[in-house]
Amino acid sequence: MTSTKPPFYITTAIHYPNGEPHIGHAYEVIASDVMARFKRLDGYETYFLTGTDEHGQKMQQTAQNLGISTRELADRNAAVFKAMDDEVAGISYDRFIRTTDEDHYAASTAIWRRMVEAGDIYLDKYAGWYSVRDERFYSEDETQLDAAGDRLATETQTPVTWTEEESYFFRLSKYQQPLLDFFQANPDFGAPRSRFNEVIRFVEGGLEDLAISRTTFDWGVPVPKDLTAEDTSLDHVMYVWVDALTNYLTGVGFPDTESESFTRFWPADVHVIGKDISRFHCIFWPAFLMSAQLELPKRVMIHGFLNNAGEKMSKSVGNVVAPADWVTEYGLDAVRFFLLREFPFGADGSYTHEAVLVRKNSDLANNLGNLAQRSLSMIVKNCEEMIPQPGERTAADRRILAQADELLEISREAYDAQDFHRALERTWFVLGEANAYFAEQEPWKLKKTDLSRMNTVLYVTAEVLRKVALLTQPVMPESASRLLDALNVEASGDAGRTNASGEGPRSFAAFDAELVPGTRLVKPTPIFPRHE
Ligand code: ME8
């Protein structure tokens, strides 16, 4: 299909492969995947980038502790993160980027060159605190001493070490006012507003120039000697965040700014990231891009953290959940649904086994699964295995159909704000209404008294289910597809990937076209089994 809608480019944070992925990592890629699938189904040409952030001191130290080479650690764990996407979480990325990919070196070198040309890079000496775990510099007043007398970063409670080394600096201070002007002109650049406000307040407090190279280890993108602003005898590698952020450009073909993919997809429509890295994305990144004379991304969506029963996940507490364990226990679609339905994307949220069960059994098995099973089985049994011909519509029919009709626009609006929670809440509200409608109309009684009315009720219910199934494809690709299969809705070749069940997805272009009476149905198999 030649799309008339603008291209859509979405990215996740790239993850440090210094350990194994946990459910918080899965949360971010799943939400981004849902967003990408929604846009594809809605006819946007979509590019979805995710991957691993492999440079820096943290990677080098972890490898040393394990007694393996940093390259080996990166290869091994990047494969684990990729397997989470491919084999566990059903992620439909277009590229899985690794910052050790060759084209990424070219892109990082090119953005550095542009920042040098802008006069924004100079050589100096860094002296301050560094947290390897956060890969982040801290000023003294951002640190504190713990009971044992060890110094920690106050915000993240990670150990910091005194670091003194020659470093290149980026003139971040120069961009304070341009950033504030940009924020003012683009109030939706950072979301949710409360988190964006924190960023704005930080910039208003003044910005110091930023150390952007390291000389005390070598696992990074080399700072090109011929491009440095001043001469030095030391070998510098780029500070890991400089090359990490640049992945968003590499992914669409930078430094070839004339390339088809770059002209089509840059600037990114949305960077999806967690709350701990909002400053990097809302301050450093736009400042680098302003310096490099490149367009700024349209939006940074800052999601909250996923906690285990209200507690931060941590290895020492032993409450870290592996995505694969959850998927084995609850099934992928139920996990995806839970993560987006349970709490708003911008907020912190918690999970417990009980909370997942309630969502799975009440929202999926009861409200959706049961309604589908009962209504479609009735159609197969009583309507010669065909979508029945509806009669005249009553006020109750029109009401529930109108509520289902509105779901596409409501979802579009919610998705554009990455408010997955609201889209699902509204969809399940309509499903609740559909269940009430089905119970009130009692089609099983109409079977004996008014066949034509029974046909209408079954038709209306099936039509509501079709619309709900279409719109839940991004969240639950496999189950929604099976429901659409049960309704014998044709796959559209224009809506992106083939999904797990082998059927192609159904584009939203078919949203308004109602079910055709006479369409053959087969006896449905239960789509959302209860979790016992
Ligand atoms: O920060 N709940 O990588 P990372 C939700 N490499 N999200 C969580 C989470 C949790 N419990 N824990 C982590 C980095 N995240 C950098 C990013 S981007 C150019 C470089 C999120 O592996 C976190 O907020 O530490 C971040 O968005 C992502 O997982 C990767 O974290």
Coordinates of C-alpha atoms and ligand atoms in Angstrom, one line a residue:
M1 CA 0.0 0.0 0.0
T2 CA 1.3 3.5 -0.7
S3 CA 0.5 5.2 2.5
T4 CA -0.8 8.8 2.5
K5 CA -0.1 9.1 6.2
P6 CA 3.3 10.5 7.3
P7 CA 6.1 8.0 8.2
F8 CA 6.3 7.1 11.9
Y9 CA 9.6 6.5 13.7
I10 CA 9.7 5.1 17.2
T11 CA 12.7 4.0 19.4
T12 CA 13.2 2.4 22.7
A13 CA 16.2 3.1 25.0
I14 CA 19.0 0.8 24.1
H15 CA 19.7 -1.5 27.0
Y16 CA 23.0 -2.1 28.7
P17 CA 23.8 -5.8 28.1
N18 CA 25.9 -6.1 31.3
G19 CA 23.4 -8.5 32.7
E20 CA 20.2 -10.3 31.8
P21 CA 17.0 -8.5 30.8
H22 CA 14.3 -8.1 33.5
I23 CA 10.6 -7.4 33.2
G24 CA 11.3 -3.6 33.3
H25 CA 13.2 -3.9 30.1
A26 CA 10.4 -6.0 28.6
Y27 CA 7.9 -3.5 29.7
E28 CA 9.6 -0.7 27.7
V29 CA 10.0 -2.7 24.5
I30 CA 6.5 -4.2 24.7
A31 CA 4.9 -0.8 25.1
S32 CA 6.9 0.5 22.1
D33 CA 6.0 -2.5 20.1
V34 CA 2.3 -2.0 20.8
M35 CA 2.7 1.6 19.6
A36 CA 4.5 0.5 16.5
R37 CA 2.0 -2.1 15.7
F38 CA -0.9 0.3 16.2
K39 CA 0.6 2.8 13.7
R40 CA 1.3 0.1 11.2
L41 CA -2.3 -1.2 11.4
D42 CA -3.5 2.4 11.1
G43 CA -1.6 2.7 7.8
Y44 CA 1.5 4.6 8.8
E45 CA 4.8 3.5 7.4
T46 CA 6.5 2.7 10.6
Y47 CA 10.1 2.2 11.6
F48 CA 10.8 0.7 15.0
L49 CA 14.3 0.7 16.5
T50 CA 15.6 -1.1 19.6
G51 CA 18.9 -2.6 20.6
T52 CA 21.8 -2.7 23.0
D53 CA 24.1 0.0 24.4
E54 CA 27.4 -1.9 24.6
H55 CA 30.2 0.6 25.4
G56 CA 31.4 2.2 28.6
Q57 CA 33.1 1.5 31.8
K58 CA 30.3 -0.6 33.3
M59 CA 30.5 -3.1 30.4
Q60 CA 34.3 -3.2 30.7
Q61 CA 34.3 -3.7 34.5
T62 CA 31.6 -6.4 34.3
A63 CA 33.7 -8.3 31.8
Q64 CA 36.8 -8.0 33.9
N65 CA 34.9 -9.3 36.9
L66 CA 33.7 -12.3 34.8
G67 CA 37.2 -12.8 33.4
I68 CA 36.1 -12.5 29.8
S69 CA 36.7 -9.9 27.1
T70 CA 34.3 -7.0 26.9
R71 CA 33.5 -8.0 23.3
E72 CA 32.6 -11.5 24.5
L73 CA 30.3 -10.1 27.2
A74 CA 28.7 -7.8 24.7
D75 CA 28.1 -10.5 22.1
R76 CA 26.8 -12.9 24.7
N77 CA 24.3 -10.6 26.3
A78 CA 23.2 -8.7 23.3
A79 CA 22.1 -12.1 22.0
V80 CA 20.1 -12.6 25.2
F81 CA 18.4 -9.2 24.8
K82 CA 17.6 -10.0 21.2
A83 CA 16.2 -13.4 22.1
M84 CA 13.9 -11.7 24.6
D85 CA 12.6 -9.6 21.8
D86 CA 12.4 -12.4 19.2
E87 CA 11.4 -15.4 21.3
V88 CA 9.8 -14.1 24.4
A89 CA 8.1 -10.8 24.0
G90 CA 7.0 -10.9 20.3
I91 CA 8.7 -7.6 19.4
S92 CA 8.2 -6.4 15.8
Y93 CA 11.3 -4.2 15.6
D94 CA 12.7 -3.2 12.2
R95 CA 16.3 -3.1 13.4
F96 CA 18.0 -4.4 16.5
I97 CA 20.9 -2.0 16.7
R98 CA 24.1 -2.7 18.6
T99 CA 26.4 0.2 19.3
T100 CA 29.3 -2.0 18.3
D101 CA 27.8 -2.2 14.8
E102 CA 30.1 -0.7 12.2
D103 CA 27.8 1.9 10.9
H104 CA 27.3 3.2 14.4
Y105 CA 31.0 4.2 14.6
A106 CA 30.6 6.3 11.4
A107 CA 27.5 8.0 12.8
S108 CA 29.1 8.8 16.2
T109 CA 32.2 10.1 14.5
A110 CA 30.0 12.3 12.2
I111 CA 28.0 13.9 15.0
W112 CA 31.2 14.6 16.9
R113 CA 32.6 16.3 13.8
R114 CA 29.5 18.4 13.6
M115 CA 29.8 19.5 17.2
V116 CA 33.5 20.4 16.7
E117 CA 32.6 22.4 13.7
A118 CA 30.0 24.3 15.7
G119 CA 32.8 25.2 18.1
D120 CA 31.1 23.3 20.9
I121 CA 33.9 20.9 22.0
Y122 CA 37.0 21.9 24.0
L123 CA 39.7 20.1 25.9
D124 CA 39.9 20.4 29.7
K125 CA 40.3 18.3 32.8
Y126 CA 37.4 16.7 34.5
A127 CA 37.5 16.3 38.3
G128 CA 34.4 15.0 40.0
W129 CA 32.4 12.0 41.0
Y130 CA 31.5 9.3 38.6
S131 CA 29.0 6.4 39.0
V132 CA 29.9 3.5 36.8
R133 CA 26.6 1.9 37.5
D134 CA 24.7 5.0 36.2
E135 CA 27.5 5.9 33.6
R136 CA 27.0 9.4 34.9
F137 CA 29.0 12.3 36.3
Y138 CA 27.9 13.9 39.6
S139 CA 28.9 17.1 41.3
E140 CA 29.7 16.9 44.9
D141 CA 26.4 18.3 46.0
E142 CA 24.6 15.5 44.1
T143 CA 26.3 12.9 46.3
Q144 CA 26.1 11.9 50.0
L145 CA 27.9 9.7 52.5
D146 CA 26.2 6.5 53.6
A147 CA 26.5 5.0 57.1
A148 CA 29.7 3.2 56.3
G149 CA 31.2 6.5 55.0
D150 CA 31.1 5.5 51.3
R151 CA 30.0 8.1 48.9
L152 CA 26.8 7.6 46.9
A153 CA 24.9 9.4 44.2
T154 CA 21.9 10.8 46.1
E155 CA 19.4 10.3 43.4
T156 CA 20.2 6.7 42.5
Q157 CA 22.1 5.5 45.6
T158 CA 24.9 4.1 43.5
P159 CA 28.5 4.2 44.5
V160 CA 30.6 7.0 43.0
T161 CA 34.4 7.2 42.6
W162 CA 36.5 10.3 42.4
T163 CA 37.6 10.8 38.9
E164 CA 40.2 13.1 37.5
E165 CA 41.1 12.9 33.9
E166 CA 41.7 14.9 30.7
S167 CA 38.4 15.1 28.9
Y168 CA 36.7 16.9 26.0
F169 CA 33.8 19.0 27.1
F170 CA 30.6 19.9 25.3
R171 CA 29.4 23.5 25.7
L172 CA 26.1 22.5 27.3
S173 CA 25.8 25.8 29.1
K174 CA 25.4 27.6 25.8
Y175 CA 22.2 25.7 25.1
Q176 CA 20.3 26.6 28.3
Q177 CA 18.3 29.4 26.7
P178 CA 17.8 27.6 23.4
L179 CA 16.5 24.6 25.2
L180 CA 14.1 26.6 27.4
D181 CA 12.8 28.4 24.2
F182 CA 12.4 25.0 22.6
F183 CA 10.5 23.6 25.5
Q184 CA 8.2 26.6 25.6
A185 CA 7.5 26.3 21.9
N186 CA 7.0 22.5 22.2
P187 CA 5.0 21.9 25.3
D188 CA 4.4 18.2 24.4
F189 CA 8.1 17.5 23.7
G190 CA 8.4 15.7 27.0
A191 CA 5.6 13.6 28.5
P192 CA 4.0 13.1 31.0
R193 CA 3.9 16.8 32.0
S194 CA 5.0 16.2 35.6
R195 CA 8.2 14.5 34.5
F196 CA 8.8 17.1 31.8
N197 CA 8.4 19.8 34.4
E198 CA 11.2 18.3 36.4
V199 CA 13.5 18.5 33.4
I200 CA 12.5 22.1 32.7
R201 CA 13.2 23.1 36.3
F202 CA 16.6 21.5 36.1
V203 CA 17.5 23.5 33.0
E204 CA 16.2 26.7 34.6
G205 CA 18.6 26.0 37.4
G206 CA 21.5 26.4 35.0
L207 CA 23.6 24.0 32.9
E208 CA 27.3 23.2 33.3
D209 CA 29.4 22.0 30.4
L210 CA 29.5 18.3 30.0
A211 CA 32.5 16.0 29.9
I212 CA 32.0 13.9 26.8
S213 CA 35.1 11.8 26.6
R214 CA 37.0 9.4 28.8
T215 CA 40.7 8.5 28.9
T216 CA 41.1 6.0 31.7
F217 CA 39.7 3.0 29.7
D218 CA 39.3 2.2 26.1
W219 CA 36.0 0.4 25.5
G220 CA 34.2 3.0 23.4
V221 CA 34.0 4.8 20.1
P222 CA 37.5 6.4 19.6
V223 CA 37.4 10.2 19.4
P224 CA 39.0 10.8 16.0
K225 CA 42.4 12.3 16.4
D226 CA 42.1 14.5 13.3
L227 CA 38.7 15.8 14.4
T228 CA 39.6 16.9 17.9
A229 CA 39.4 20.6 18.7
E230 CA 42.9 20.6 20.3
D231 CA 45.9 18.4 20.3
T232 CA 46.4 15.8 23.0
S233 CA 48.7 12.8 23.3
L234 CA 46.0 10.8 25.1
D235 CA 43.6 8.4 23.4
H236 CA 40.0 9.4 24.1
V237 CA 36.9 7.4 23.7
M238 CA 33.5 9.0 23.6
Y239 CA 31.6 9.2 26.9
V240 CA 29.1 6.3 26.4
W241 CA 26.1 8.5 26.4
V242 CA 27.3 10.5 23.4
D243 CA 27.5 7.4 21.3
A244 CA 24.4 5.8 22.9
L245 CA 22.1 8.7 22.0
T246 CA 23.5 8.8 18.5
N247 CA 22.0 5.3 17.9
Y248 CA 18.7 7.0 17.1
L249 CA 20.4 8.6 14.1
T250 CA 22.4 5.6 13.0
G251 CA 19.3 3.5 12.9
V252 CA 17.9 5.6 10.0
G253 CA 21.0 6.0 8.0
F254 CA 23.0 8.9 9.5
P255 CA 25.5 10.3 8.5
D256 CA 24.0 10.0 5.1
T257 CA 21.5 12.8 5.6
E258 CA 20.4 12.5 2.0
S259 CA 19.5 8.9 2.3
E260 CA 16.0 7.8 1.7
S261 CA 15.5 6.4 5.2
F262 CA 17.0 9.5 6.9
T263 CA 14.9 12.0 4.9
R264 CA 11.9 9.8 5.5
F265 CA 12.2 9.0 9.2
W266 CA 14.2 11.7 10.9
P267 CA 13.3 13.4 13.2
A268 CA 12.0 10.6 15.3
D269 CA 8.3 10.8 16.3
V270 CA 8.9 9.4 19.8
H271 CA 11.7 8.1 21.9
V272 CA 10.3 5.8 24.6
I273 CA 12.5 5.8 27.7
G274 CA 12.4 5.3 31.5
K275 CA 12.2 8.1 34.1
D276 CA 15.9 7.6 35.2
I277 CA 17.2 8.8 31.9
S278 CA 15.0 11.7 31.1
R279 CA 17.8 14.3 31.4
F280 CA 19.9 12.6 28.9
H281 CA 17.0 12.5 26.4
C282 CA 15.4 15.9 27.1
I283 CA 18.5 18.0 27.7
F284 CA 21.8 16.5 26.4
W285 CA 20.3 14.9 23.3
P286 CA 18.4 18.0 22.0
A287 CA 21.5 20.1 22.8
F288 CA 23.8 17.8 20.8
L289 CA 21.4 17.9 17.9
M290 CA 21.1 21.7 18.0
S291 CA 24.9 21.9 17.9
A292 CA 25.0 19.4 15.1
Q293 CA 22.4 21.3 13.2
L294 CA 20.0 18.4 13.0
E295 CA 16.3 18.4 13.7
L296 CA 15.1 17.5 17.1
P297 CA 12.9 14.5 17.9
K298 CA 9.2 15.4 18.3
R299 CA 8.6 13.7 21.6
V300 CA 10.2 11.9 24.5
M301 CA 7.8 9.7 26.3
I302 CA 9.1 9.0 29.8
H303 CA 7.6 5.9 31.3
G304 CA 7.6 5.0 35.0
F305 CA 9.2 2.0 36.7
L306 CA 7.7 -1.4 37.2
N307 CA 8.1 -2.6 40.8
N308 CA 7.6 -5.9 42.4
A309 CA 4.8 -5.6 44.9
G310 CA 5.7 -2.0 45.5
E311 CA 9.4 -2.8 45.9
K312 CA 12.2 -1.9 43.5
M313 CA 13.5 -4.9 41.7
S314 CA 17.0 -5.8 42.8
K315 CA 19.3 -8.7 42.6
S316 CA 20.2 -8.5 46.2
V317 CA 16.6 -8.6 47.3
G318 CA 16.1 -11.5 44.8
N319 CA 12.8 -10.2 43.4
V320 CA 13.8 -9.7 39.8
V321 CA 11.4 -11.2 37.4
A322 CA 12.7 -12.7 34.1
P323 CA 10.4 -12.0 31.2
A324 CA 10.6 -15.6 30.0
D325 CA 9.3 -16.9 33.3
W326 CA 6.3 -14.7 33.2
V327 CA 5.5 -15.6 29.6
T328 CA 5.7 -19.3 30.5
E329 CA 3.4 -18.9 33.4
Y330 CA 0.7 -16.5 32.1
G331 CA 1.1 -16.6 28.3
L332 CA 2.6 -13.7 26.2
D333 CA -0.6 -11.9 25.4
A334 CA -1.8 -11.8 29.0
V335 CA 1.6 -10.4 30.1
R336 CA 1.5 -7.7 27.4
F337 CA -2.1 -6.9 28.3
F338 CA -1.4 -6.7 32.0
L339 CA 1.6 -4.4 31.6
L340 CA -0.3 -1.8 29.6
R341 CA -3.7 -2.1 31.3
E342 CA -2.7 -2.2 34.9
F343 CA -1.4 1.4 35.3
P344 CA -0.8 4.5 33.2
F345 CA 2.4 4.4 31.1
G346 CA 3.9 7.6 32.6
A347 CA 3.4 6.4 36.2
D348 CA 5.2 3.9 38.4
G349 CA 3.4 0.7 38.9
S350 CA 3.5 -2.6 40.6
Y351 CA 2.9 -6.2 39.8
T352 CA 1.9 -9.1 41.9
H353 CA 0.9 -12.6 40.9
E354 CA -2.6 -11.9 42.1
A355 CA -2.9 -8.7 40.1
V356 CA -1.9 -10.5 36.9
L357 CA -4.4 -13.2 37.6
V358 CA -7.2 -10.8 38.1
R359 CA -6.5 -9.2 34.7
K360 CA -6.2 -12.5 33.0
N361 CA -9.3 -14.1 34.4
S362 CA -11.6 -11.2 34.7
D363 CA -10.7 -8.9 31.8
L364 CA -9.5 -11.5 29.3
A365 CA -11.2 -14.9 30.2
N366 CA -14.5 -13.4 31.4
N367 CA -15.2 -10.1 29.7
L368 CA -13.7 -10.9 26.3
G369 CA -13.2 -14.7 26.1
N370 CA -16.5 -15.7 27.5
L371 CA -18.5 -13.3 25.4
A372 CA -16.8 -14.4 22.3
Q373 CA -17.2 -18.1 23.1
R374 CA -20.9 -17.8 24.0
S375 CA -22.0 -15.6 21.1
L376 CA -19.9 -17.2 18.4
S377 CA -20.9 -20.7 19.5
M378 CA -24.6 -19.7 19.3
I379 CA -24.1 -18.4 15.8
V380 CA -22.4 -21.6 14.7
K381 CA -25.1 -23.7 16.3
N382 CA -28.2 -21.7 15.4
C383 CA -27.4 -19.7 12.3
E384 CA -26.2 -22.5 10.0
E385 CA -22.6 -21.6 10.8
M386 CA -22.9 -18.2 9.2
I387 CA -23.0 -14.6 10.3
P388 CA -26.8 -14.0 10.5
Q389 CA -28.7 -11.4 8.7
P390 CA -29.7 -8.7 11.2
G391 CA -33.1 -7.2 11.4
E392 CA -34.1 -3.7 12.3
R393 CA -31.9 -2.2 15.0
T394 CA -33.3 -1.2 18.4
A395 CA -32.0 1.7 20.5
A396 CA -30.0 -0.8 22.6
D397 CA -28.3 -2.2 19.4
R398 CA -27.5 1.3 18.1
R399 CA -26.1 2.3 21.5
I400 CA -23.6 -0.5 21.8
L401 CA -22.6 -0.3 18.2
A402 CA -22.0 3.5 18.5
Q403 CA -19.9 2.9 21.6
A404 CA -17.8 0.4 19.6
D405 CA -17.6 2.7 16.6
E406 CA -16.0 5.5 18.8
L407 CA -13.2 3.2 19.9
L408 CA -11.0 3.8 16.9
E409 CA -10.9 7.6 17.3
I410 CA -10.6 7.3 21.1
S411 CA -7.7 4.8 20.7
R412 CA -5.9 7.0 18.1
E413 CA -6.0 9.9 20.4
A414 CA -4.9 7.9 23.4
Y415 CA -2.1 6.2 21.4
D416 CA -0.8 9.5 20.1
A417 CA -0.2 10.4 23.8
Q418 CA 1.1 6.8 24.5
D419 CA -1.8 6.5 26.8
F420 CA -2.3 2.8 26.3
H421 CA -4.0 2.5 29.6
R422 CA -6.8 4.9 28.6
A423 CA -7.3 3.1 25.2
L424 CA -7.6 -0.3 27.0
E425 CA -9.7 1.0 29.8
R426 CA -12.3 2.4 27.3
T427 CA -12.2 -0.7 25.2
W428 CA -12.9 -2.8 28.3
F429 CA -15.6 -0.5 29.3
V430 CA -17.3 -1.1 26.0
L431 CA -16.8 -4.8 26.4
G432 CA -18.5 -4.5 29.8
E433 CA -21.4 -2.8 28.1
A434 CA -21.5 -5.5 25.5
N435 CA -21.7 -8.2 28.1
A436 CA -24.5 -6.3 29.8
Y437 CA -26.3 -6.0 26.4
F438 CA -25.9 -9.7 25.7
A439 CA -27.2 -10.6 29.2
E440 CA -30.2 -8.3 28.9
Q441 CA -31.2 -9.3 25.4
E442 CA -31.1 -13.0 26.3
P443 CA -30.6 -14.4 22.8
W444 CA -30.8 -17.9 24.1
K445 CA -34.4 -17.3 24.9
L446 CA -35.1 -15.5 21.7
K447 CA -34.2 -18.7 19.9
K448 CA -37.6 -20.0 20.8
T449 CA -39.6 -16.8 20.6
D450 CA -38.1 -14.4 18.0
L451 CA -35.4 -15.8 15.6
S452 CA -35.0 -12.6 13.7
R453 CA -34.3 -10.7 16.9
M454 CA -31.9 -13.4 18.0
N455 CA -30.1 -12.9 14.7
T456 CA -29.8 -9.2 15.3
V457 CA -28.5 -9.6 18.8
L458 CA -25.9 -12.1 17.7
Y459 CA -24.9 -10.0 14.8
V460 CA -24.5 -6.9 16.9
T461 CA -22.4 -8.8 19.5
A462 CA -20.2 -10.3 16.8
E463 CA -19.7 -6.8 15.3
V464 CA -18.7 -5.3 18.6
L465 CA -16.2 -8.2 19.1
R466 CA -14.8 -7.6 15.6
K467 CA -14.0 -4.0 16.4
V468 CA -12.6 -4.8 19.8
A469 CA -10.4 -7.6 18.2
L470 CA -9.2 -5.2 15.5
L471 CA -8.1 -2.7 18.0
T472 CA -6.5 -5.1 20.5
Q473 CA -4.2 -6.6 17.8
P474 CA -1.3 -4.4 18.8
V475 CA -1.5 -5.5 22.4
M476 CA -2.4 -9.1 22.0
P477 CA -1.4 -10.0 18.4
E478 CA -1.9 -13.7 18.7
S479 CA -5.2 -13.9 20.6
A480 CA -6.8 -11.0 18.7
S481 CA -5.8 -12.7 15.5
R482 CA -7.4 -15.9 16.6
L483 CA -10.6 -14.0 17.4
L484 CA -10.5 -12.4 14.0
D485 CA -9.9 -15.8 12.4
A486 CA -13.0 -17.1 14.3
L487 CA -15.0 -14.2 12.9
N488 CA -13.5 -15.1 9.5
V489 CA -12.3 -11.5 9.0
E490 CA -10.0 -11.3 6.0
A491 CA -6.3 -10.6 6.6
S492 CA -5.1 -7.4 4.9
G493 CA -1.7 -7.6 3.3
D494 CA -1.1 -4.0 4.0
A495 CA -1.0 -3.9 7.7
G496 CA 2.5 -5.1 8.5
R497 CA 3.8 -8.4 9.7
T498 CA 2.4 -11.9 9.7
N499 CA 1.7 -12.7 13.3
A500 CA 2.4 -15.8 15.4
S501 CA -0.7 -17.7 14.2
G502 CA 0.4 -17.3 10.6
E503 CA -2.5 -15.1 9.7
G504 CA -1.7 -11.6 8.6
P505 CA -2.9 -8.8 10.7
R506 CA -6.1 -6.9 9.8
S507 CA -5.6 -3.2 9.0
F508 CA -7.8 -0.6 10.7
A509 CA -8.9 0.4 7.2
A510 CA -11.5 -2.3 7.7
F511 CA -12.8 -0.9 10.9
D512 CA -15.9 0.7 9.5
A513 CA -16.9 -2.1 7.2
E514 CA -19.3 -4.2 9.1
L515 CA -19.5 -8.0 9.2
V516 CA -21.1 -9.5 6.1
P517 CA -24.1 -11.7 6.7
G518 CA -23.6 -15.1 5.2
T519 CA -19.9 -15.2 6.1
R520 CA -19.0 -18.8 7.2
L521 CA -17.9 -19.4 10.7
V522 CA -16.4 -22.4 12.4
K523 CA -16.8 -23.5 16.0
P524 CA -14.5 -21.2 18.0
T525 CA -11.9 -22.7 20.3
P526 CA -11.5 -20.9 23.6
I527 CA -9.2 -18.0 23.1
F528 CA -8.6 -16.8 26.6
P529 CA -8.5 -19.7 29.0
R530 CA -8.8 -19.1 32.7
H531 CA -5.7 -19.3 34.8
E532 CA -6.3 -21.8 37.5
Ligands
ME8_1 O1 19.7 3.3 30.8 N1 10.8 -0.5 35.1 O2 20.1 1.3 29.8 P1 19.4 0.3 30.9 C1 10.7 0.1 33.9 N2 21.7 2.2 28.1 N3 11.7 0.4 33.1 C2 13.0 0.2 33.5 C3 13.2 -0.5 34.8 C4 12.1 -0.8 35.5 N4 12.1 -1.5 36.7 N5 14.5 -0.6 34.9 C5 15.1 -0.1 33.8 C6 20.2 2.6 29.9 N6 14.2 0.4 33.0 C7 21.0 3.2 28.8 C8 20.0 3.8 27.8 S1 19.4 5.1 25.5 C9 20.3 6.0 24.4 C10 20.6 4.5 26.6 C11 14.4 1.1 31.7 O3 19.6 -1.1 30.4 C12 15.2 2.3 31.8 O4 14.5 3.4 32.3 O5 19.9 0.6 32.3 C13 15.7 2.5 30.4 O6 14.7 3.3 29.7 C14 15.7 1.1 29.9 O7 15.0 0.3 30.8 C15 17.1 0.6 29.7 O8 17.9 0.7 30.9

